[in-house]
PDB file of C-alpha atoms in Angstrom:
ATOM      1  CA  MET S   1       0.000   0.000   0.000  1.00 87.00           C
ATOM      2  CA  ARG S   2       1.083   3.537  -0.668  1.00 92.00           C
ATOM      3  CA  HIS S   3       2.070   5.613   2.322  1.00 94.00           C
ATOM      4  CA  TYR S   4       0.199   8.835   3.051  1.00 97.00           C
ATOM      5  CA  ALA S   5       0.752  11.254   5.897  1.00 98.00           C
ATOM      6  CA  PRO S   6      -1.700  10.920   8.803  1.00 98.00           C
ATOM      7  CA  ASP S   7      -4.821  13.076   8.429  1.00 98.00           C
ATOM      8  CA  SER S   8      -3.777  14.073   4.913  1.00 98.00           C
ATOM      9  CA  PRO S   9      -6.340  14.523   2.142  1.00 98.00           C
ATOM     10  CA  GLU S  10      -4.904  11.387   0.514  1.00 98.00           C
ATOM     11  CA  ALA S  11      -5.347   9.293   3.671  1.00 98.00           C
ATOM     12  CA  THR S  12      -8.906  10.596   3.982  1.00 98.00           C
ATOM     13  CA  ALA S  13      -9.703   9.845   0.335  1.00 98.00           C
ATOM     14  CA  ARG S  14      -8.294   6.333   0.737  1.00 98.00           C
ATOM     15  CA  ILE S  15     -10.717   5.578   3.592  1.00 98.00           C
ATOM     16  CA  ILE S  16     -13.589   6.658   1.353  1.00 98.00           C
ATOM     17  CA  ALA S  17     -12.195   4.426  -1.411  1.00 97.00           C
ATOM     18  CA  LEU S  18     -11.945   1.559   1.091  1.00 96.00           C
ATOM     19  CA  THR S  19     -15.578   2.088   2.030  1.00 96.00           C
ATOM     20  CA  LEU S  20     -16.694   2.246  -1.603  1.00 95.00           C
ATOM     21  CA  LEU S  21     -14.939  -1.018  -2.411  1.00 92.00           C
ATOM     22  CA  ALA S  22     -15.657  -2.848   0.856  1.00 90.00           C
ATOM     23  CA  ASP S  23     -18.392  -4.936  -0.746  1.00 85.00           C
ATOM     24  CA  GLY S  24     -16.321  -5.662  -3.847  1.00 82.00           C
ATOM     25  CA  ALA S  25     -17.751  -3.061  -6.225  1.00 83.00           C
ATOM     26  CA  ILE S  26     -18.653   0.595  -6.455  1.00 89.00           C
ATOM     27  CA  ASP S  27     -22.413   0.872  -6.740  1.00 91.00           C
ATOM     28  CA  LEU S  28     -24.133   3.718  -8.584  1.00 95.00           C
ATOM     29  CA  SER S  29     -26.129   4.534  -5.433  1.00 95.00           C
ATOM     30  CA  GLU S  30     -22.828   5.008  -3.563  1.00 96.00           C
ATOM     31  CA  ILE S  31     -21.621   7.491  -6.185  1.00 95.00           C
ATOM     32  CA  GLU S  32     -24.965   9.300  -5.934  1.00 97.00           C
ATOM     33  CA  SER S  33     -24.577   9.388  -2.146  1.00 96.00           C
ATOM     34  CA  ILE S  34     -21.143  10.992  -2.502  1.00 97.00           C
ATOM     35  CA  LYS S  35     -22.726  13.712  -4.627  1.00 97.00           C
ATOM     36  CA  ARG S  36     -25.915  14.113  -2.564  1.00 96.00           C
ATOM     37  CA  TYR S  37     -24.089  14.521   0.734  1.00 96.00           C
ATOM     38  CA  ARG S  38     -21.209  16.463  -0.859  1.00 97.00           C
ATOM     39  CA  ILE S  39     -18.750  14.059   0.744  1.00 97.00           C
ATOM     40  CA  ILE S  40     -15.759  15.122  -1.344  1.00 97.00           C
ATOM     41  CA  GLU S  41     -16.326  18.794  -0.565  1.00 97.00           C
ATOM     42  CA  ASN S  42     -17.151  18.178   3.113  1.00 95.00           C
ATOM     43  CA  LEU S  43     -13.848  16.357   3.536  1.00 96.00           C
ATOM     44  CA  SER S  44     -11.984  19.199   1.769  1.00 96.00           C
ATOM     45  CA  LEU S  45     -10.928  16.982  -1.132  1.00 97.00           C
ATOM     46  CA  SER S  46     -10.687  17.913  -4.779  1.00 97.00           C
ATOM     47  CA  GLN S  47     -12.331  15.673  -7.352  1.00 97.00           C
ATOM     48  CA  ARG S  48      -8.982  15.196  -9.099  1.00 98.00           C
ATOM     49  CA  LEU S  49      -7.212  14.107  -5.905  1.00 98.00           C
ATOM     50  CA  PHE S  50     -10.085  11.821  -4.957  1.00 98.00           C
ATOM     51  CA  ASP S  51     -10.036  10.142  -8.378  1.00 97.00           C
ATOM     52  CA  GLU S  52      -6.241   9.687  -8.214  1.00 98.00           C
ATOM     53  CA  VAL S  53      -6.387   8.131  -4.750  1.00 98.00           C
ATOM     54  CA  VAL S  54      -9.242   5.780  -5.712  1.00 97.00           C
ATOM     55  CA  HIS S  55      -7.272   4.684  -8.788  1.00 97.00           C
ATOM     56  CA  GLY S  56      -4.130   4.148  -6.695  1.00 97.00           C
ATOM     57  CA  PHE S  57      -6.101   2.254  -4.065  1.00 94.00           C
ATOM     58  CA  CYS S  58      -7.454  -0.103  -6.736  1.00 92.00           C
ATOM     59  CA  GLU S  59      -3.906  -0.725  -7.981  1.00 91.00           C
ATOM     60  CA  ASP S  60      -2.708  -1.386  -4.430  1.00 91.00           C
ATOM     61  CA  MET S  61      -5.610  -3.754  -3.789  1.00 88.00           C
ATOM     62  CA  LEU S  62      -4.559  -5.883  -6.758  1.00 85.00           C
ATOM     63  CA  VAL S  63      -1.107  -6.239  -5.191  1.00 84.00           C
ATOM     64  CA  VAL S  64      -1.825  -6.723  -1.465  1.00 76.00           C
ATOM     65  CA  SER S  65      -5.311  -8.176  -1.209  1.00 69.00           C
ATOM     66  CA  HIS S  66      -6.514 -11.749  -1.041  1.00 64.00           C
ATOM     67  CA  ARG S  67      -8.915 -13.360  -3.473  1.00 64.00           C
ATOM     68  CA  SER S  68     -11.928 -15.198  -2.107  1.00 64.00           C
ATOM     69  CA  HIS S  69     -13.156 -18.480  -3.558  1.00 61.00           C
ATOM     70  CA  SER S  70     -15.551 -16.496  -5.727  1.00 62.00           C
ATOM     71  CA  GLY S  71     -12.647 -14.450  -7.102  1.00 59.00           C
ATOM     72  CA  GLN S  72     -13.633 -11.286  -5.227  1.00 66.00           C
ATOM     73  CA  ILE S  73     -10.725  -9.219  -3.950  1.00 66.00           C
ATOM     74  CA  GLU S  74     -10.734  -8.873  -0.165  1.00 69.00           C
ATOM     75  CA  LEU S  75      -8.634  -6.740   2.138  1.00 76.00           C
ATOM     76  CA  ASP S  76      -7.704  -8.316   5.465  1.00 80.00           C
ATOM     77  CA  ARG S  77      -8.740  -6.729   8.765  1.00 85.00           C
ATOM     78  CA  ASP S  78      -5.188  -5.841   9.797  1.00 89.00           C
ATOM     79  CA  THR S  79      -4.600  -3.853   6.613  1.00 88.00           C
ATOM     80  CA  ALA S  80      -7.973  -2.130   6.976  1.00 91.00           C
ATOM     81  CA  ARG S  81      -7.031  -1.171  10.562  1.00 94.00           C
ATOM     82  CA  LEU S  82      -3.672   0.128   9.362  1.00 95.00           C
ATOM     83  CA  LEU S  83      -5.390   2.359   6.786  1.00 96.00           C
ATOM     84  CA  LEU S  84      -7.975   3.551   9.314  1.00 98.00           C
ATOM     85  CA  SER S  85      -5.201   4.412  11.783  1.00 98.00           C
ATOM     86  CA  ASP S  86      -4.007   7.111   9.371  1.00 98.00           C
ATOM     87  CA  ILE S  87      -6.981   9.221  10.462  1.00 98.00           C
ATOM     88  CA  ARG S  88      -5.993  10.493  13.904  1.00 98.00           C
ATOM     89  CA  ASN S  89      -7.717  13.848  14.304  1.00 98.00           C
ATOM     90  CA  ASN S  90     -10.939  13.392  16.282  1.00 96.00           C
ATOM     91  CA  ASP S  91     -12.979  15.885  14.258  1.00 96.00           C
ATOM     92  CA  LEU S  92     -11.797  14.343  10.997  1.00 97.00           C
ATOM     93  CA  GLN S  93     -12.614  10.863  12.301  1.00 97.00           C
ATOM     94  CA  HIS S  94     -16.206  11.959  12.945  1.00 96.00           C
ATOM     95  CA  LYS S  95     -16.510  13.498   9.465  1.00 96.00           C
ATOM     96  CA  VAL S  96     -15.045  10.434   7.788  1.00 97.00           C
ATOM     97  CA  LEU S  97     -17.275   8.053   9.750  1.00 97.00           C
ATOM     98  CA  ARG S  98     -20.346  10.127   8.801  1.00 96.00           C
ATOM     99  CA  ALA S  99     -19.294   9.847   5.148  1.00 97.00           C
ATOM    100  CA  MET S 100     -18.686   6.108   5.514  1.00 97.00           C
ATOM    101  CA  LEU S 101     -22.186   5.636   6.939  1.00 95.00           C
ATOM    102  CA  ASP S 102     -23.722   7.625   4.096  1.00 95.00           C
ATOM    103  CA  ILE S 103     -21.912   5.435   1.568  1.00 96.00           C
ATOM    104  CA  VAL S 104     -22.687   2.036   3.106  1.00 95.00           C
ATOM    105  CA  ASN S 105     -26.330   3.006   3.561  1.00 93.00           C
ATOM    106  CA  ALA S 106     -26.689   4.258  -0.021  1.00 94.00           C
ATOM    107  CA  ASP S 107     -28.137   1.019  -1.372  1.00 88.00           C
ATOM    108  CA  THR S 108     -30.010   0.209   1.884  1.00 88.00           C
ATOM    109  CA  LYS S 109     -28.163  -3.139   2.013  1.00 87.00           C
ATOM    110  CA  LEU S 110     -25.341  -3.460   4.502  1.00 88.00           C
ATOM    111  CA  SER S 111     -22.913  -6.172   3.408  1.00 88.00           C
ATOM    112  CA  GLY S 112     -20.814  -8.038   5.928  1.00 87.00           C
ATOM    113  CA  SER S 113     -17.610  -6.482   4.667  1.00 88.00           C
ATOM    114  CA  GLU S 114     -19.098  -2.975   4.835  1.00 91.00           C
ATOM    115  CA  ALA S 115     -20.192  -3.650   8.405  1.00 92.00           C
ATOM    116  CA  ILE S 116     -16.700  -4.823   9.300  1.00 92.00           C
ATOM    117  CA  VAL S 117     -15.003  -1.713   7.879  1.00 94.00           C
ATOM    118  CA  VAL S 118     -17.402   0.648   9.657  1.00 95.00           C
ATOM    119  CA  ALA S 119     -17.250  -1.326  12.921  1.00 94.00           C
ATOM    120  CA  GLU S 120     -13.439  -1.317  12.813  1.00 96.00           C
ATOM    121  CA  ALA S 121     -13.445   2.463  12.309  1.00 97.00           C
ATOM    122  CA  MET S 122     -15.856   2.948  15.201  1.00 96.00           C
ATOM    123  CA  LYS S 123     -13.782   0.726  17.471  1.00 96.00           C
ATOM    124  CA  LEU S 124     -10.386   2.164  16.504  1.00 97.00           C
ATOM    125  CA  TRP S 125     -11.605   5.757  16.686  1.00 97.00           C
ATOM    126  CA  ASP S 126     -13.758   5.105  19.784  1.00 96.00           C
ATOM    127  CA  ILE S 127     -16.870   6.660  18.237  1.00 95.00           C
ATOM    128  CA  ASP S 128     -20.438   5.701  19.024  1.00 91.00           C
ATOM    129  CA  LEU S 129     -23.115   6.040  16.330  1.00 85.00           C
ATOM    130  CA  ARG S 130     -24.937   8.624  18.428  1.00 84.00           C
ATOM    131  CA  GLN S 131     -21.897  10.871  18.124  1.00 84.00           C
ATOM    132  CA  VAL S 132     -22.263  11.100  14.347  1.00 82.00           C
ATOM    133  CA  ALA S 133     -26.076  11.084  14.175  1.00 73.00           C
ATOM    134  CA  ARG S 134     -27.753  14.051  12.572  1.00 58.00           C
ATOM    135  CA  THR S 135     -31.411  14.848  12.751  1.00 45.00           C
ATOM    136  CA  ASP S 136     -31.611  15.210   8.971  1.00 48.00           C
ATOM    137  CA  ARG S 137     -30.270  11.682   8.481  1.00 45.00           C
ATOM    138  CA  ARG S 138     -31.882   9.673  11.261  1.00 40.00           C
ATOM    139  CA  SER S 139     -33.057   6.991   8.846  1.00 42.00           C
ATOM    140  CA  SER S 140     -29.510   6.196   7.680  1.00 44.00           C
ATOM    141  CA  VAL S 141     -28.242   6.081  11.258  1.00 42.00           C
ATOM    142  CA  ARG S 142     -31.129   3.821  12.247  1.00 41.00           C
ATOM    143  CA  ALA S 143     -30.313   1.525   9.308  1.00 44.00           C
ATOM    144  CA  ALA S 144     -26.697   1.342  10.463  1.00 44.00           C
ATOM    145  CA  HIS S 145     -27.532   0.822  14.135  1.00 43.00           C
ATOM    146  CA  PRO S 146     -26.713  -2.928  14.066  1.00 43.00           C
ATOM    147  CA  LEU S 147     -23.080  -1.924  13.617  1.00 45.00           C
ATOM    148  CA  ALA S 148     -23.004  -0.690  17.183  1.00 39.00           C
ATOM    149  CA  VAL S 149     -23.545  -4.289  18.263  1.00 35.00           C
ATOM    150  CA  ALA S 150     -20.831  -5.561  15.927  1.00 39.00           C
ATOM    151  CA  ALA S 151     -18.213  -3.144  17.301  1.00 37.00           C
TER     152      ALA S 151
END
């Protein structure tokens, strides 16, 4: 995996890329969620930088990931934790987790691998779902509530 400075825009973009690819594919509803909730702008990323980091993350995944029996590329938990540990600033952690929740809830189906990535972030960053809940998005937080049990 490429090395990015902690709390850098690249490290932040990589966590969003990790979330997008957690279930093995980027879904159109996830892209729409990024636009609807202005995730790139809210995380102070440029579209160009975001696209470059996503592309680089895909290249890195081909090198360091494992393939499941179905042929799907999977990232192990330790590597996911290592990537998540690059986000150290508490305020940034909350913003990134909010974005992660918006992405995994985009298709209203929470895959096991998406749940693992979000639960690992919550555990590593010591954040409870109530800390990132917003009144305008209660339905997405409610849909993600089972993650609190998984953490």
